[in-house]
PDB file of C-alpha atoms in Angstrom:
ATOM      1  CA  UNK A 148       3.279  26.929  -6.757  1.00  0.00           C
ATOM      2  CA  UNK A 149       4.954  26.150  -3.424  1.00  0.00           C
ATOM      3  CA  UNK A 150       8.097  24.014  -3.867  1.00  0.00           C
ATOM      4  CA  UNK A 151       6.801  21.295  -1.500  1.00  0.00           C
ATOM      5  CA  UNK A 152       3.652  20.792  -3.574  1.00  0.00           C
ATOM      6  CA  UNK A 153       3.724  18.009  -6.154  1.00  0.00           C
ATOM      7  CA  UNK A 154       0.793  19.376  -8.165  1.00  0.00           C
ATOM      8  CA  UNK A 155      -2.112  21.778  -7.939  1.00  0.00           C
ATOM      9  CA  UNK A 156      -5.245  19.656  -7.795  1.00  0.00           C
ATOM     10  CA  UNK A 157      -7.840  22.459  -7.640  1.00  0.00           C
ATOM     11  CA  UNK A 158      -6.987  26.038  -8.576  1.00  0.00           C
ATOM     12  CA  UNK A 159      -8.015  29.143  -6.668  1.00  0.00           C
ATOM     13  CA  UNK A 160     -10.330  30.071  -9.552  1.00  0.00           C
ATOM     14  CA  UNK A 161     -12.033  26.654  -9.488  1.00  0.00           C
ATOM     15  CA  UNK A 162     -12.518  26.905  -5.711  1.00  0.00           C
ATOM     16  CA  UNK A 163     -14.095  30.357  -5.973  1.00  0.00           C
ATOM     17  CA  UNK A 164     -16.405  29.295  -8.817  1.00  0.00           C
ATOM     18  CA  UNK A 165     -17.586  26.215  -6.903  1.00  0.00           C
ATOM     19  CA  UNK A 166     -18.002  28.217  -3.673  1.00  0.00           C
ATOM     20  CA  UNK A 167     -20.284  30.641  -5.500  1.00  0.00           C
ATOM     21  CA  UNK A 168     -22.368  27.728  -6.859  1.00  0.00           C
ATOM     22  CA  UNK A 169     -22.690  26.143  -3.403  1.00  0.00           C
ATOM     23  CA  UNK A 170     -23.665  29.499  -1.872  1.00  0.00           C
ATOM     24  CA  UNK A 171     -26.493  29.853  -4.406  1.00  0.00           C
ATOM     25  CA  UNK A 172     -27.891  26.445  -3.436  1.00  0.00           C
ATOM     26  CA  UNK A 173     -27.618  27.278   0.285  1.00  0.00           C
ATOM     27  CA  UNK A 174     -29.275  30.675  -0.248  1.00  0.00           C
ATOM     28  CA  UNK A 175     -32.210  28.994  -1.964  1.00  0.00           C
ATOM     29  CA  UNK A 176     -32.452  26.225   0.652  1.00  0.00           C
ATOM     30  CA  UNK A 177     -32.466  28.580   3.645  1.00  0.00           C
ATOM     31  CA  UNK A 178     -34.295  31.564   2.125  1.00  0.00           C
ATOM     32  CA  UNK A 179     -36.468  33.137   4.816  1.00  0.00           C
ATOM     33  CA  UNK A 180     -34.863  31.038   7.569  1.00  0.00           C
ATOM     34  CA  UNK A 181     -32.129  31.894  10.087  1.00  0.00           C
ATOM     35  CA  UNK A 182     -29.797  28.873  10.085  1.00  0.00           C
ATOM     36  CA  UNK A 183     -26.751  28.440  12.274  1.00  0.00           C
ATOM     37  CA  UNK A 184     -23.601  27.907  10.224  1.00  0.00           C
ATOM     38  CA  UNK A 185     -21.080  25.850  12.183  1.00  0.00           C
ATOM     39  CA  UNK A 186     -17.516  26.040  10.939  1.00  0.00           C
ATOM     40  CA  UNK A 187     -15.232  23.188  11.899  1.00  0.00           C
ATOM     41  CA  UNK A 188     -11.908  24.732  12.940  1.00  0.00           C
ATOM     42  CA  UNK A 189      -9.266  25.252  11.795  1.00  0.00           C
ATOM     43  CA  UNK A 190      -9.462  23.886   8.287  1.00  0.00           C
ATOM     44  CA  UNK A 191     -12.892  25.167   7.263  1.00  0.00           C
ATOM     45  CA  UNK A 192     -12.062  28.826   7.944  1.00  0.00           C
ATOM     46  CA  UNK A 193     -11.085  29.932   4.398  1.00  0.00           C
ATOM     47  CA  UNK A 194     -13.971  28.016   2.796  1.00  0.00           C
ATOM     48  CA  UNK A 195     -16.481  29.216   5.397  1.00  0.00           C
ATOM     49  CA  UNK A 196     -15.380  32.820   4.999  1.00  0.00           C
ATOM     50  CA  UNK A 197     -15.692  32.769   1.213  1.00  0.00           C
ATOM     51  CA  UNK A 198     -18.936  30.778   1.306  1.00  0.00           C
ATOM     52  CA  UNK A 199     -20.751  32.981   3.837  1.00  0.00           C
ATOM     53  CA  UNK A 200     -19.883  36.150   1.911  1.00  0.00           C
ATOM     54  CA  UNK A 201     -21.847  34.735  -1.011  1.00  0.00           C
ATOM     55  CA  UNK A 202     -24.917  33.455   0.875  1.00  0.00           C
ATOM     56  CA  UNK A 203     -27.712  35.955   0.320  1.00  0.00           C
ATOM     57  CA  UNK A 204     -29.900  35.314   3.368  1.00  0.00           C
ATOM     58  CA  UNK A 205     -29.583  35.879   7.110  1.00  0.00           C
ATOM     59  CA  UNK A 206     -27.269  33.390   8.762  1.00  0.00           C
ATOM     60  CA  UNK A 207     -25.723  33.109  12.217  1.00  0.00           C
ATOM     61  CA  UNK A 208     -22.255  31.663  12.594  1.00  0.00           C
ATOM     62  CA  UNK A 209     -20.382  29.797  15.282  1.00  0.00           C
ATOM     63  CA  UNK A 210     -17.381  27.503  15.418  1.00  0.00           C
ATOM     64  CA  UNK A 211     -16.320  24.177  16.850  1.00  0.00           C
ATOM     65  CA  UNK A 212     -12.834  22.781  17.091  1.00  0.00           C
ATOM     66  CA  UNK A 213     -13.233  19.031  16.894  1.00  0.00           C
ATOM     67  CA  UNK A 214     -10.692  16.485  15.775  1.00  0.00           C
ATOM     68  CA  UNK A 215     -10.048  12.801  15.322  1.00  0.00           C
ATOM     69  CA  UNK A 216      -6.442  13.525  14.349  1.00  0.00           C
ATOM     70  CA  UNK A 217      -3.613  14.260  16.756  1.00  0.00           C
ATOM     71  CA  UNK A 218      -1.048  15.928  14.528  1.00  0.00           C
ATOM     72  CA  UNK A 219      -0.740  12.856  12.346  1.00  0.00           C
ATOM     73  CA  UNK A 220      -2.028  11.814   8.969  1.00  0.00           C
ATOM     74  CA  UNK A 221      -4.526   9.153  10.052  1.00  0.00           C
ATOM     75  CA  UNK A 222      -7.579   9.416  12.250  1.00  0.00           C
ATOM     76  CA  UNK A 223      -7.154   8.132  15.791  1.00  0.00           C
ATOM     77  CA  UNK A 224     -10.796   7.065  15.758  1.00  0.00           C
ATOM     78  CA  UNK A 225     -11.445   9.050  18.943  1.00  0.00           C
ATOM     79  CA  UNK A 226     -13.183  12.399  18.472  1.00  0.00           C
ATOM     80  CA  UNK A 227     -12.357  15.211  20.878  1.00  0.00           C
ATOM     81  CA  UNK A 228     -14.129  18.546  21.324  1.00  0.00           C
ATOM     82  CA  UNK A 229     -11.489  21.216  21.757  1.00  0.00           C
ATOM     83  CA  UNK A 230     -13.885  24.189  21.460  1.00  0.00           C
ATOM     84  CA  UNK A 231     -17.660  23.812  21.702  1.00  0.00           C
ATOM     85  CA  UNK A 232     -20.339  26.124  20.310  1.00  0.00           C
ATOM     86  CA  UNK A 233     -21.381  29.276  22.130  1.00  0.00           C
ATOM     87  CA  UNK A 234     -24.848  28.998  20.553  1.00  0.00           C
ATOM     88  CA  UNK A 235     -27.739  26.700  21.471  1.00  0.00           C
ATOM     89  CA  UNK A 236     -28.775  24.397  18.625  1.00  0.00           C
ATOM     90  CA  UNK A 237     -32.151  23.195  19.952  1.00  0.00           C
ATOM     91  CA  UNK A 238     -34.788  23.830  17.292  1.00  0.00           C
ATOM     92  CA  UNK A 239     -32.272  25.370  14.875  1.00  0.00           C
ATOM     93  CA  UNK A 240     -31.452  24.485  11.288  1.00  0.00           C
ATOM     94  CA  UNK A 241     -27.734  23.680  11.311  1.00  0.00           C
ATOM     95  CA  UNK A 242     -25.367  24.100   8.367  1.00  0.00           C
ATOM     96  CA  UNK A 243     -22.112  22.274   9.102  1.00  0.00           C
ATOM     97  CA  UNK A 244     -19.259  23.678   7.019  1.00  0.00           C
ATOM     98  CA  UNK A 245     -16.263  21.369   6.545  1.00  0.00           C
ATOM     99  CA  UNK A 246     -13.047  21.595   4.577  1.00  0.00           C
ATOM    100  CA  UNK A 247     -12.782  17.871   3.827  1.00  0.00           C
ATOM    101  CA  UNK A 248     -14.585  14.655   4.668  1.00  0.00           C
ATOM    102  CA  UNK A 249     -11.990  11.916   4.898  1.00  0.00           C
ATOM    103  CA  UNK A 250     -12.630   9.269   7.573  1.00  0.00           C
ATOM    104  CA  UNK A 251     -16.014  10.858   8.315  1.00  0.00           C
ATOM    105  CA  UNK A 252     -15.603  10.145  12.032  1.00  0.00           C
ATOM    106  CA  UNK A 253     -15.558  13.793  13.122  1.00  0.00           C
ATOM    107  CA  UNK A 254     -18.603  14.618  11.032  1.00  0.00           C
ATOM    108  CA  UNK A 255     -20.546  11.558  12.224  1.00  0.00           C
ATOM    109  CA  UNK A 256     -19.818  12.636  15.784  1.00  0.00           C
ATOM    110  CA  UNK A 257     -21.050  16.190  15.093  1.00  0.00           C
ATOM    111  CA  UNK A 258     -24.253  14.998  13.434  1.00  0.00           C
ATOM    112  CA  UNK A 259     -25.002  12.716  16.394  1.00  0.00           C
ATOM    113  CA  UNK A 260     -24.184  15.530  18.830  1.00  0.00           C
ATOM    114  CA  UNK A 261     -26.490  18.011  17.079  1.00  0.00           C
ATOM    115  CA  UNK A 262     -29.285  15.423  16.942  1.00  0.00           C
ATOM    116  CA  UNK A 263     -28.812  14.838  20.676  1.00  0.00           C
ATOM    117  CA  UNK A 264     -28.973  18.607  21.200  1.00  0.00           C
ATOM    118  CA  UNK A 265     -32.268  18.586  19.263  1.00  0.00           C
ATOM    119  CA  UNK A 266     -31.355  20.500  16.115  1.00  0.00           C
ATOM    120  CA  UNK A 267     -34.326  20.937  13.785  1.00  0.00           C
ATOM    121  CA  UNK A 268     -32.308  19.925  10.714  1.00  0.00           C
ATOM    122  CA  UNK A 269     -28.685  19.310   9.771  1.00  0.00           C
ATOM    123  CA  UNK A 270     -27.190  20.106   6.376  1.00  0.00           C
ATOM    124  CA  UNK A 271     -23.561  19.313   5.604  1.00  0.00           C
ATOM    125  CA  UNK A 272     -21.518  21.241   3.054  1.00  0.00           C
ATOM    126  CA  UNK A 273     -17.909  20.310   2.393  1.00  0.00           C
ATOM    127  CA  UNK A 274     -15.398  21.724  -0.024  1.00  0.00           C
ATOM    128  CA  UNK A 275     -13.701  18.350  -0.501  1.00  0.00           C
ATOM    129  CA  UNK A 276     -14.852  14.759  -0.251  1.00  0.00           C
ATOM    130  CA  UNK A 277     -12.365  11.875  -0.114  1.00  0.00           C
ATOM    131  CA  UNK A 278     -14.558   8.747  -0.183  1.00  0.00           C
ATOM    132  CA  UNK A 279     -11.551   6.407  -0.273  1.00  0.00           C
ATOM    133  CA  UNK A 280     -10.734   7.328   3.344  1.00  0.00           C
ATOM    134  CA  UNK A 281     -14.241   6.808   4.725  1.00  0.00           C
ATOM    135  CA  UNK A 282     -14.621   4.884   7.988  1.00  0.00           C
ATOM    136  CA  UNK A 283     -18.282   5.822   8.505  1.00  0.00           C
ATOM    137  CA  UNK A 284     -21.365   6.012   6.296  1.00  0.00           C
ATOM    138  CA  UNK A 285     -21.644   9.816   6.531  1.00  0.00           C
ATOM    139  CA  UNK A 286     -22.382  11.760   3.352  1.00  0.00           C
ATOM    140  CA  UNK A 287     -22.443  15.476   2.701  1.00  0.00           C
ATOM    141  CA  UNK A 288     -25.540  17.141   1.308  1.00  0.00           C
ATOM    142  CA  UNK A 289     -23.402  19.516  -0.746  1.00  0.00           C
ATOM    143  CA  UNK A 290     -19.917  18.712  -2.069  1.00  0.00           C
ATOM    144  CA  UNK A 291     -17.528  21.004  -3.872  1.00  0.00           C
ATOM    145  CA  UNK A 292     -15.033  18.497  -5.239  1.00  0.00           C
ATOM    146  CA  UNK A 293     -14.249  14.815  -4.877  1.00  0.00           C
ATOM    147  CA  UNK A 294     -10.528  14.227  -4.375  1.00  0.00           C
ATOM    148  CA  UNK A 295      -8.412  11.103  -4.836  1.00  0.00           C
ATOM    149  CA  UNK A 296      -6.575   9.252  -2.091  1.00  0.00           C
ATOM    150  CA  UNK A 297      -3.702  11.729  -1.925  1.00  0.00           C
ATOM    151  CA  UNK A 298      -2.338  13.970   0.825  1.00  0.00           C
ATOM    152  CA  UNK A 299      -3.985  17.295  -0.013  1.00  0.00           C
ATOM    153  CA  UNK A 300      -3.167  20.637   1.576  1.00  0.00           C
ATOM    154  CA  UNK A 301      -3.989  24.291   1.057  1.00  0.00           C
ATOM    155  CA  UNK A 302      -7.032  26.519   1.447  1.00  0.00           C
ATOM    156  CA  UNK A 303      -7.327  25.562   5.123  1.00  0.00           C
ATOM    157  CA  UNK A 304      -5.965  22.020   4.960  1.00  0.00           C
ATOM    158  CA  UNK A 305      -2.627  21.484   6.635  1.00  0.00           C
ATOM    159  CA  UNK A 306       0.222  19.184   7.407  1.00  0.00           C
ATOM    160  CA  UNK A 307       1.736  19.970  10.810  1.00  0.00           C
ATOM    161  CA  UNK A 308      -0.050  23.375  10.724  1.00  0.00           C
ATOM    162  CA  UNK A 309       1.673  24.367   7.453  1.00  0.00           C
ATOM    163  CA  UNK A 310       0.141  25.104   4.010  1.00  0.00           C
ATOM    164  CA  UNK A 311      -3.267  26.310   5.294  1.00  0.00           C
ATOM    165  CA  UNK A 312      -2.692  29.698   3.676  1.00  0.00           C
ATOM    166  CA  UNK A 313      -2.203  28.391   0.128  1.00  0.00           C
ATOM    167  CA  UNK A 314      -4.997  29.722  -2.122  1.00  0.00           C
ATOM    168  CA  UNK A 315      -5.385  26.380  -3.933  1.00  0.00           C
ATOM    169  CA  UNK A 316      -5.646  22.669  -3.103  1.00  0.00           C
ATOM    170  CA  UNK A 317      -2.397  20.872  -3.812  1.00  0.00           C
ATOM    171  CA  UNK A 318      -0.945  17.414  -3.406  1.00  0.00           C
ATOM    172  CA  UNK A 319       1.929  17.404  -0.922  1.00  0.00           C
ATOM    173  CA  UNK A 320       5.152  15.761  -2.084  1.00  0.00           C
ATOM    174  CA  UNK A 321       5.472  12.354  -0.368  1.00  0.00           C
ATOM    175  CA  UNK A 322       8.998  13.060   0.870  1.00  0.00           C
ATOM    176  CA  UNK A 323       7.591  15.864   3.038  1.00  0.00           C
ATOM    177  CA  UNK A 324       5.363  13.599   5.137  1.00  0.00           C
ATOM    178  CA  UNK A 325       7.024  10.176   4.877  1.00  0.00           C
TER     179      UNK A 325
END
């Protein structure tokens, strides 16, 4: 365990087991279809990579870099598109892949954007859900784990661009970010 991590909340083994379960549900849901998987950069990369390897149906992938955080710990409330999709979504079934739903502002923005762009359907899968931080009524269709109101890092989640490469989800020691 990294010395700046207070505790491991979700182990690498638990993440991989849950990812496999979620992939089975997605495979069944989209069997015979050709959905567009949209990874929300940068945090969703490890989860998206592991998830897509286990989905046993054709799937196209693209990425968006969208944020309501500006290097801090709390959402600014203003969502910015840093990198848009290269793929048209009109008439497509969209699978949004997120690392964590906290405030829900970014995800609400994406859902509204894809509806505006006339997506056929929108399914949201997230590795982590932190309902205590919610500032919108958005809900994921598929959730890996619910996490408490703690500063979690690892497996794509960061603090000041650090800890993304940890293979587990850990709680960051308060003295690191306070």
